[in-house]
Amino acid sequence: MSKRFGQNFLVDRRARSRILDELKAEGNARVWEIGPGIGAMTAMALEAGLQVTAFEIDHGFVRLLNSCFGGRPGFRLVEGDFLRTWQAELEENGAPDRIFGNLPYSAANAIVCSLIEGGLVPPRIVFTMQKEAAQRMAAVPGTKDYSAYSVLCTSACKVRMAFDLGASSFWPAPRVTSTVVTLTPRPNPVGAGNRLAFSAFVRAAFSSRRKMLRNNLKANPGVWARAAASAQVGEAGPDPIEASLELLGIRTDVRAEALRPEQLAAIHEALIHS
Ligand code: SAM
């Protein structure tokens, strides 16, 4: 068992089948599984007729998975860090219909950001993660959990906390409660025109929680000003940030945590065209 790879195994068979139900995948659908471990969910998905591409970083598990499922129709294994392997797999074999995984706690955030920022949001994603991480994904403005990460997740996806799993569902038992989260693409995604630029803008907007939005943005002009020089603090002429906020009817002393993803996207748009 490796702490480094966040290895807690889902030993609760009923939970595994509830997760598979949440995938709502028809037989023959192409699914990606992140971190199959010893393959308990993989076996269930293959039995349901799904075509499974599994991404596993742990070499020992890769050998085990190959000996259990290697050569089985519908099964593919990609060895290595998912963050470094998924784009090549996408280019080679196309987008999956579904993605699921019981994510390692330390990498859940990076995996979700990598998919959304990389523009891969299939019709349904089902991730199991630490409950606090799920709450941060789904958080709404004005709450302590609302962050650049919540904006990224909720601007691209509808985030639903499906059900919780207690520590006893796993071995070894973690010290935290886990939550199964579903992500489905928003019909009206926000900031989708240039996801990476919007994401960098939102990170800048939240860079210091105590500061007003306009001060955070002034400190990071490179992420929103076409000519960064035009954003220099103290420069003569109207402040483009205040002018954009006023134009949109938003208070100029607002903090990012009070703004909905739609409002942040409108400010970003106004600034890049100012
Ligand atoms: N799916 C199994 C289950 O539910 O019982 C194992 C889940 S365990 C929490 C996380 C799994 O992800 C482990 O098998 C671990 O080796 C693998 N893993 C961790 N980081 C990874 C990464 N960056 N890319 C691919 N697999 C990773």
mmCIF file of C-alpha atoms and ligand atoms in Angstrom:
data_model
loop_
_atom_site.group_PDB
_atom_site.id
_atom_site.type_symbol
_atom_site.label_atom_id
_atom_site.label_comp_id
_atom_site.label_asym_id
_atom_site.label_seq_id
_atom_site.Cartn_x
_atom_site.Cartn_y
_atom_site.Cartn_z
ATOM 1 C CA MET A 1 0.000 0.000 0.000
ATOM 2 C CA SER A 2 1.311 3.403 -0.880
ATOM 3 C CA LYS A 3 0.302 6.514 1.064
ATOM 4 C CA ARG A 4 1.867 8.556 -1.736
ATOM 5 C CA PHE A 5 -0.731 7.295 -4.230
ATOM 6 C CA GLY A 6 -3.677 7.639 -1.815
ATOM 7 C CA GLN A 7 -4.538 3.956 -1.825
ATOM 8 C CA ASN A 8 -7.768 3.298 0.087
ATOM 9 C CA PHE A 9 -9.775 0.521 -1.483
ATOM 10 C CA LEU A 10 -13.518 0.498 -1.791
ATOM 11 C CA VAL A 11 -14.367 -2.810 -0.146
ATOM 12 C CA ASP A 12 -18.132 -2.200 0.059
ATOM 13 C CA ARG A 13 -19.702 -4.102 -2.832
ATOM 14 C CA ARG A 14 -23.028 -2.294 -2.529
ATOM 15 C CA ALA A 15 -21.257 1.068 -2.792
ATOM 16 C CA ARG A 16 -19.462 -0.144 -5.920
ATOM 17 C CA SER A 17 -22.725 -1.029 -7.612
ATOM 18 C CA ARG A 18 -24.316 2.301 -6.574
ATOM 19 C CA ILE A 19 -21.368 4.094 -8.188
ATOM 20 C CA LEU A 20 -21.784 2.053 -11.347
ATOM 21 C CA ASP A 21 -25.504 2.941 -11.386
ATOM 22 C CA GLU A 22 -24.562 6.632 -11.083
ATOM 23 C CA LEU A 23 -22.515 6.298 -14.281
ATOM 24 C CA LYS A 24 -25.758 5.610 -16.208
ATOM 25 C CA ALA A 25 -23.707 3.967 -18.941
ATOM 26 C CA GLU A 26 -25.304 1.707 -21.535
ATOM 27 C CA GLY A 27 -23.550 -1.577 -22.417
ATOM 28 C CA ASN A 28 -20.692 -0.995 -24.843
ATOM 29 C CA ALA A 29 -20.109 2.601 -23.649
ATOM 30 C CA ARG A 30 -16.463 3.677 -23.525
ATOM 31 C CA VAL A 31 -15.470 4.534 -19.978
ATOM 32 C CA TRP A 32 -12.238 5.746 -18.423
ATOM 33 C CA GLU A 33 -11.417 4.583 -14.908
ATOM 34 C CA ILE A 34 -8.825 6.615 -13.014
ATOM 35 C CA GLY A 35 -6.878 4.592 -10.433
ATOM 36 C CA PRO A 36 -8.396 1.090 -10.698
ATOM 37 C CA GLY A 37 -6.114 -0.275 -7.937
ATOM 38 C CA ILE A 38 -6.704 -4.010 -7.773
ATOM 39 C CA GLY A 39 -9.591 -3.741 -10.227
ATOM 40 C CA ALA A 40 -12.746 -4.362 -8.185
ATOM 41 C CA MET A 41 -14.709 -1.626 -9.994
ATOM 42 C CA THR A 42 -13.018 -2.548 -13.266
ATOM 43 C CA ALA A 43 -14.330 -6.120 -13.039
ATOM 44 C CA MET A 44 -17.849 -4.873 -12.333
ATOM 45 C CA ALA A 45 -17.750 -2.419 -15.247
ATOM 46 C CA LEU A 46 -16.459 -5.088 -17.650
ATOM 47 C CA GLU A 47 -19.163 -7.514 -16.487
ATOM 48 C CA ALA A 48 -21.730 -4.797 -17.298
ATOM 49 C CA GLY A 49 -20.420 -4.832 -20.889
ATOM 50 C CA LEU A 50 -18.620 -1.478 -20.694
ATOM 51 C CA GLN A 51 -15.365 -0.874 -22.543
ATOM 52 C CA VAL A 52 -12.891 0.175 -19.883
ATOM 53 C CA THR A 53 -9.676 2.132 -20.322
ATOM 54 C CA ALA A 54 -7.993 2.147 -16.931
ATOM 55 C CA PHE A 55 -5.235 4.580 -15.887
ATOM 56 C CA GLU A 56 -3.011 3.349 -13.064
ATOM 57 C CA ILE A 57 0.208 4.846 -11.704
ATOM 58 C CA ASP A 58 1.329 2.009 -9.419
ATOM 59 C CA HIS A 59 3.512 -0.452 -11.270
ATOM 60 C CA GLY A 60 2.634 -3.345 -8.945
ATOM 61 C CA PHE A 61 -1.095 -2.843 -9.599
ATOM 62 C CA VAL A 62 -0.416 -2.531 -13.330
ATOM 63 C CA ARG A 63 1.120 -6.012 -13.310
ATOM 64 C CA LEU A 64 -1.784 -7.398 -11.311
ATOM 65 C CA LEU A 65 -4.382 -5.750 -13.576
ATOM 66 C CA ASN A 66 -2.631 -7.085 -16.668
ATOM 67 C CA SER A 67 -2.650 -10.582 -15.253
ATOM 68 C CA CYS A 68 -6.370 -10.358 -14.331
ATOM 69 C CA PHE A 69 -7.780 -8.501 -17.324
ATOM 70 C CA GLY A 70 -5.011 -8.417 -19.973
ATOM 71 C CA GLY A 71 -6.308 -9.627 -23.338
ATOM 72 C CA ARG A 72 -9.931 -9.369 -22.205
ATOM 73 C CA PRO A 73 -12.050 -7.708 -24.924
ATOM 74 C CA GLY A 74 -12.962 -4.139 -24.036
ATOM 75 C CA PHE A 75 -10.092 -3.665 -21.562
ATOM 76 C CA ARG A 76 -7.158 -1.292 -22.025
ATOM 77 C CA LEU A 77 -4.607 -0.250 -19.457
ATOM 78 C CA VAL A 78 -2.606 2.973 -19.537
ATOM 79 C CA GLU A 79 0.317 2.951 -17.122
ATOM 80 C CA GLY A 80 1.524 6.159 -15.477
ATOM 81 C CA ASP A 81 0.260 9.367 -13.946
ATOM 82 C CA PHE A 82 -3.213 10.168 -15.318
ATOM 83 C CA LEU A 83 -2.285 13.858 -15.444
ATOM 84 C CA ARG A 84 0.495 13.037 -17.913
ATOM 85 C CA THR A 85 -1.175 10.271 -19.916
ATOM 86 C CA TRP A 86 -4.789 11.236 -20.609
ATOM 87 C CA GLN A 87 -4.193 13.695 -23.428
ATOM 88 C CA ALA A 88 -2.216 11.194 -25.529
ATOM 89 C CA GLU A 89 -4.911 8.557 -24.900
ATOM 90 C CA LEU A 90 -7.573 11.066 -25.997
ATOM 91 C CA GLU A 91 -5.685 11.879 -29.200
ATOM 92 C CA GLU A 92 -5.082 8.222 -30.000
ATOM 93 C CA ASN A 93 -8.424 6.683 -29.149
ATOM 94 C CA GLY A 94 -10.945 9.504 -28.824
ATOM 95 C CA ALA A 95 -13.089 10.831 -25.991
ATOM 96 C CA PRO A 96 -14.783 8.505 -23.495
ATOM 97 C CA ASP A 97 -18.547 8.482 -22.891
ATOM 98 C CA ARG A 98 -17.973 8.423 -19.135
ATOM 99 C CA ILE A 99 -15.165 8.885 -16.599
ATOM 100 C CA PHE A 100 -15.133 7.494 -13.079
ATOM 101 C CA GLY A 101 -12.713 6.867 -10.248
ATOM 102 C CA ASN A 102 -12.186 6.653 -6.542
ATOM 103 C CA LEU A 103 -9.638 9.437 -6.594
ATOM 104 C CA PRO A 104 -6.521 9.593 -4.472
ATOM 105 C CA TYR A 105 -7.151 12.387 -1.966
ATOM 106 C CA SER A 106 -3.951 14.243 -2.770
ATOM 107 C CA ALA A 107 -4.550 14.341 -6.541
ATOM 108 C CA ALA A 108 -8.347 14.795 -6.818
ATOM 109 C CA ASN A 109 -8.171 18.553 -7.236
ATOM 110 C CA ALA A 110 -5.458 18.434 -9.909
ATOM 111 C CA ILE A 111 -7.285 15.687 -11.838
ATOM 112 C CA VAL A 112 -10.573 17.631 -11.922
ATOM 113 C CA CYS A 113 -8.808 20.876 -12.976
ATOM 114 C CA SER A 114 -6.809 19.082 -15.650
ATOM 115 C CA LEU A 115 -9.952 17.623 -17.256
ATOM 116 C CA ILE A 116 -12.002 20.823 -17.163
ATOM 117 C CA GLU A 117 -9.159 23.106 -18.246
ATOM 118 C CA GLY A 118 -8.216 20.574 -20.927
ATOM 119 C CA GLY A 119 -11.795 20.752 -22.265
ATOM 120 C CA LEU A 120 -12.716 17.114 -21.563
ATOM 121 C CA VAL A 121 -16.129 16.995 -19.891
ATOM 122 C CA PRO A 122 -17.954 13.885 -21.165
ATOM 123 C CA PRO A 123 -21.719 13.479 -20.611
ATOM 124 C CA ARG A 124 -21.106 12.119 -17.101
ATOM 125 C CA ILE A 125 -18.222 11.920 -14.633
ATOM 126 C CA VAL A 126 -18.561 10.088 -11.301
ATOM 127 C CA PHE A 127 -15.791 10.687 -8.772
ATOM 128 C CA THR A 128 -15.437 9.495 -5.192
ATOM 129 C CA MET A 129 -13.430 11.913 -3.060
ATOM 130 C CA GLN A 130 -13.033 13.372 0.395
ATOM 131 C CA LYS A 131 -16.297 15.081 1.433
ATOM 132 C CA GLU A 132 -14.555 18.442 1.988
ATOM 133 C CA ALA A 133 -13.150 18.323 -1.553
ATOM 134 C CA ALA A 134 -16.640 17.646 -2.935
ATOM 135 C CA GLN A 135 -18.036 20.583 -0.935
ATOM 136 C CA ARG A 136 -15.359 22.865 -2.373
ATOM 137 C CA MET A 137 -16.336 21.828 -5.895
ATOM 138 C CA ALA A 138 -20.034 22.542 -5.401
ATOM 139 C CA ALA A 139 -19.688 25.691 -3.247
ATOM 140 C CA VAL A 140 -21.744 28.810 -4.015
ATOM 141 C CA PRO A 141 -20.812 32.521 -3.671
ATOM 142 C CA GLY A 142 -20.629 33.987 -0.191
ATOM 143 C CA THR A 143 -19.666 30.715 1.530
ATOM 144 C CA LYS A 144 -16.277 29.884 3.040
ATOM 145 C CA ASP A 145 -15.728 27.005 0.595
ATOM 146 C CA TYR A 146 -16.283 29.143 -2.510
ATOM 147 C CA SER A 147 -12.997 29.518 -4.384
ATOM 148 C CA ALA A 148 -11.429 29.691 -7.831
ATOM 149 C CA TYR A 149 -11.791 25.892 -7.878
ATOM 150 C CA SER A 150 -15.576 26.089 -7.280
ATOM 151 C CA VAL A 151 -15.858 28.643 -10.085
ATOM 152 C CA LEU A 152 -13.917 26.403 -12.462
ATOM 153 C CA CYS A 153 -16.074 23.356 -11.623
ATOM 154 C CA THR A 154 -19.476 25.060 -11.611
ATOM 155 C CA SER A 155 -18.782 27.173 -14.695
ATOM 156 C CA ALA A 156 -18.268 24.045 -16.806
ATOM 157 C CA CYS A 157 -20.399 21.456 -14.986
ATOM 158 C CA LYS A 158 -23.449 20.804 -12.929
ATOM 159 C CA VAL A 159 -21.941 19.396 -9.719
ATOM 160 C CA ARG A 160 -24.143 17.045 -7.683
ATOM 161 C CA MET A 161 -23.150 15.410 -4.409
ATOM 162 C CA ALA A 162 -24.839 12.034 -4.923
ATOM 163 C CA PHE A 163 -24.180 10.201 -1.626
ATOM 164 C CA ASP A 164 -21.672 9.852 1.203
ATOM 165 C CA LEU A 165 -19.589 6.809 2.079
ATOM 166 C CA GLY A 166 -18.352 6.276 5.627
ATOM 167 C CA ALA A 167 -14.814 5.234 6.489
ATOM 168 C CA SER A 168 -15.849 1.581 6.887
ATOM 169 C CA SER A 169 -16.554 1.334 3.149
ATOM 170 C CA PHE A 170 -12.781 1.503 2.581
ATOM 171 C CA TRP A 171 -9.674 -0.418 3.512
ATOM 172 C CA PRO A 172 -7.558 0.840 5.092
ATOM 173 C CA ALA A 173 -10.275 3.053 6.641
ATOM 174 C CA PRO A 174 -9.521 6.744 6.052
ATOM 175 C CA ARG A 175 -10.078 9.302 8.818
ATOM 176 C CA VAL A 176 -12.614 11.191 6.688
ATOM 177 C CA THR A 177 -16.028 10.759 5.103
ATOM 178 C CA SER A 178 -16.078 10.387 1.332
ATOM 179 C CA THR A 179 -18.651 11.635 -1.153
ATOM 180 C CA VAL A 180 -19.618 10.357 -4.575
ATOM 181 C CA VAL A 181 -19.946 13.359 -6.891
ATOM 182 C CA THR A 182 -21.442 13.479 -10.366
ATOM 183 C CA LEU A 183 -20.404 16.075 -12.935
ATOM 184 C CA THR A 184 -22.482 16.688 -16.043
ATOM 185 C CA PRO A 185 -21.730 19.370 -18.640
ATOM 186 C CA ARG A 186 -23.659 22.597 -18.137
ATOM 187 C CA PRO A 187 -25.963 23.311 -21.087
ATOM 188 C CA ASN A 188 -24.817 26.947 -20.873
ATOM 189 C CA PRO A 189 -21.152 26.730 -19.804
ATOM 190 C CA VAL A 190 -19.533 29.898 -18.534
ATOM 191 C CA GLY A 191 -16.133 31.097 -19.805
ATOM 192 C CA ALA A 192 -15.986 28.227 -22.289
ATOM 193 C CA GLY A 193 -14.744 30.433 -25.155
ATOM 194 C CA ASN A 194 -11.270 30.397 -23.657
ATOM 195 C CA ARG A 195 -11.329 28.082 -20.680
ATOM 196 C CA LEU A 196 -7.627 28.419 -19.823
ATOM 197 C CA ALA A 197 -7.643 32.224 -19.934
ATOM 198 C CA PHE A 198 -10.840 32.375 -17.848
ATOM 199 C CA SER A 199 -9.373 29.966 -15.343
ATOM 200 C CA ALA A 200 -6.177 32.051 -14.979
ATOM 201 C CA PHE A 201 -8.327 35.176 -14.567
ATOM 202 C CA VAL A 202 -10.425 33.546 -11.819
ATOM 203 C CA ARG A 203 -7.314 32.353 -9.963
ATOM 204 C CA ALA A 204 -5.993 35.920 -10.056
ATOM 205 C CA ALA A 205 -9.365 37.258 -8.866
ATOM 206 C CA PHE A 206 -9.227 34.976 -5.790
ATOM 207 C CA SER A 207 -5.452 35.252 -5.226
ATOM 208 C CA SER A 208 -5.873 36.982 -1.878
ATOM 209 C CA ARG A 209 -9.260 36.375 -0.242
ATOM 210 C CA ARG A 210 -9.015 39.434 2.006
ATOM 211 C CA LYS A 211 -8.445 41.801 -0.893
ATOM 212 C CA MET A 212 -10.952 43.477 -3.151
ATOM 213 C CA LEU A 213 -11.267 42.016 -6.630
ATOM 214 C CA ARG A 214 -9.826 45.145 -8.235
ATOM 215 C CA ASN A 215 -6.643 44.944 -6.139
ATOM 216 C CA ASN A 216 -6.136 41.253 -6.881
ATOM 217 C CA LEU A 217 -6.554 41.951 -10.586
ATOM 218 C CA LYS A 218 -4.226 44.962 -10.510
ATOM 219 C CA ALA A 219 -1.565 42.717 -9.002
ATOM 220 C CA ASN A 220 -1.968 40.248 -11.907
ATOM 221 C CA PRO A 221 -2.510 42.347 -15.045
ATOM 222 C CA GLY A 222 -0.928 39.728 -17.318
ATOM 223 C CA VAL A 223 -4.005 37.509 -17.044
ATOM 224 C CA TRP A 224 -6.527 40.056 -18.279
ATOM 225 C CA ALA A 225 -4.940 43.117 -19.882
ATOM 226 C CA ARG A 226 -4.063 42.739 -23.541
ATOM 227 C CA ALA A 227 -1.277 45.259 -22.947
ATOM 228 C CA ALA A 228 -0.224 44.711 -19.344
ATOM 229 C CA ALA A 229 1.245 48.233 -19.283
ATOM 230 C CA SER A 230 -2.229 49.747 -19.586
ATOM 231 C CA ALA A 231 -3.086 48.238 -16.220
ATOM 232 C CA GLN A 232 -0.332 49.908 -14.242
ATOM 233 C CA VAL A 233 -1.621 51.168 -10.927
ATOM 234 C CA GLY A 234 -1.527 54.933 -10.754
ATOM 235 C CA GLU A 235 -1.483 55.428 -14.496
ATOM 236 C CA ALA A 236 -3.392 58.480 -15.699
ATOM 237 C CA GLY A 237 -6.814 57.864 -17.280
ATOM 238 C CA PRO A 238 -9.792 55.765 -16.210
ATOM 239 C CA ASP A 239 -9.078 52.543 -14.349
ATOM 240 C CA PRO A 240 -10.244 49.776 -16.707
ATOM 241 C CA ILE A 241 -11.229 47.509 -13.812
ATOM 242 C CA GLU A 242 -13.410 50.091 -12.078
ATOM 243 C CA ALA A 243 -14.861 51.153 -15.427
ATOM 244 C CA SER A 244 -15.809 47.512 -16.246
ATOM 245 C CA LEU A 245 -17.359 46.937 -12.826
ATOM 246 C CA GLU A 246 -19.387 50.132 -13.087
ATOM 247 C CA LEU A 247 -20.513 49.232 -16.595
ATOM 248 C CA LEU A 248 -21.799 45.889 -15.284
ATOM 249 C CA GLY A 249 -23.515 47.441 -12.267
ATOM 250 C CA ILE A 250 -21.164 45.728 -9.785
ATOM 251 C CA ARG A 251 -19.784 47.559 -6.708
ATOM 252 C CA THR A 252 -16.163 48.557 -7.247
ATOM 253 C CA ASP A 253 -15.176 47.349 -3.757
ATOM 254 C CA VAL A 254 -16.509 43.832 -4.377
ATOM 255 C CA ARG A 255 -14.533 40.708 -3.428
ATOM 256 C CA ALA A 256 -14.363 37.766 -5.852
ATOM 257 C CA GLU A 257 -16.046 35.462 -3.312
ATOM 258 C CA ALA A 258 -19.303 37.454 -3.683
ATOM 259 C CA LEU A 259 -19.540 36.976 -7.451
ATOM 260 C CA ARG A 260 -21.237 34.232 -9.449
ATOM 261 C CA PRO A 261 -19.253 32.530 -12.262
ATOM 262 C CA GLU A 262 -21.431 34.418 -14.802
ATOM 263 C CA GLN A 263 -20.462 37.773 -13.261
ATOM 264 C CA LEU A 264 -16.764 36.862 -13.203
ATOM 265 C CA ALA A 265 -16.979 35.852 -16.862
ATOM 266 C CA ALA A 266 -18.699 39.140 -17.740
ATOM 267 C CA ILE A 267 -15.928 41.104 -15.977
ATOM 268 C CA HIS A 268 -13.264 39.076 -17.785
ATOM 269 C CA GLU A 269 -14.941 39.711 -21.140
ATOM 270 C CA ALA A 270 -15.316 43.428 -20.442
ATOM 271 C CA LEU A 271 -11.646 43.721 -19.461
ATOM 272 C CA ILE A 272 -10.167 41.861 -22.386
ATOM 273 C CA HIS A 273 -12.179 44.069 -24.716
ATOM 274 C CA SER A 274 -11.425 47.300 -22.811
HETATM 275 N N1 SAM B 1 -10.256 2.089 -7.561
HETATM 276 C C1 SAM B 1 -9.744 1.404 -6.395
HETATM 277 C C2 SAM B 1 -10.847 1.271 -5.385
HETATM 278 O O1 SAM B 1 -11.800 2.057 -5.446
HETATM 279 O O2 SAM B 1 -10.753 0.411 -4.501
HETATM 280 C C3 SAM B 1 -8.509 2.138 -5.798
HETATM 281 C C4 SAM B 1 -8.748 3.564 -5.367
HETATM 282 S S1 SAM B 1 -7.384 4.293 -4.513
HETATM 283 C C5 SAM B 1 -8.207 5.538 -3.561
HETATM 284 C C6 SAM B 1 -6.612 5.339 -5.724
HETATM 285 C C7 SAM B 1 -5.952 4.618 -6.884
HETATM 286 O O3 SAM B 1 -5.425 5.592 -7.788
HETATM 287 C C8 SAM B 1 -4.758 3.729 -6.515
HETATM 288 O O4 SAM B 1 -4.813 2.543 -7.247
HETATM 289 C C9 SAM B 1 -3.534 4.556 -6.916
HETATM 290 O O5 SAM B 1 -2.403 3.763 -7.208
HETATM 291 C C10 SAM B 1 -4.081 5.272 -8.149
HETATM 292 N N2 SAM B 1 -3.447 6.559 -8.467
HETATM 293 C C11 SAM B 1 -2.998 7.503 -7.589
HETATM 294 N N3 SAM B 1 -2.554 8.585 -8.250
HETATM 295 C C12 SAM B 1 -2.719 8.325 -9.570
HETATM 296 C C13 SAM B 1 -2.442 9.057 -10.766
HETATM 297 N N4 SAM B 1 -1.909 10.277 -10.703
HETATM 298 N N5 SAM B 1 -2.734 8.491 -11.972
HETATM 299 C C14 SAM B 1 -3.291 7.236 -12.032
HETATM 300 N N6 SAM B 1 -3.563 6.496 -10.928
HETATM 301 C C15 SAM B 1 -3.300 7.032 -9.724
#
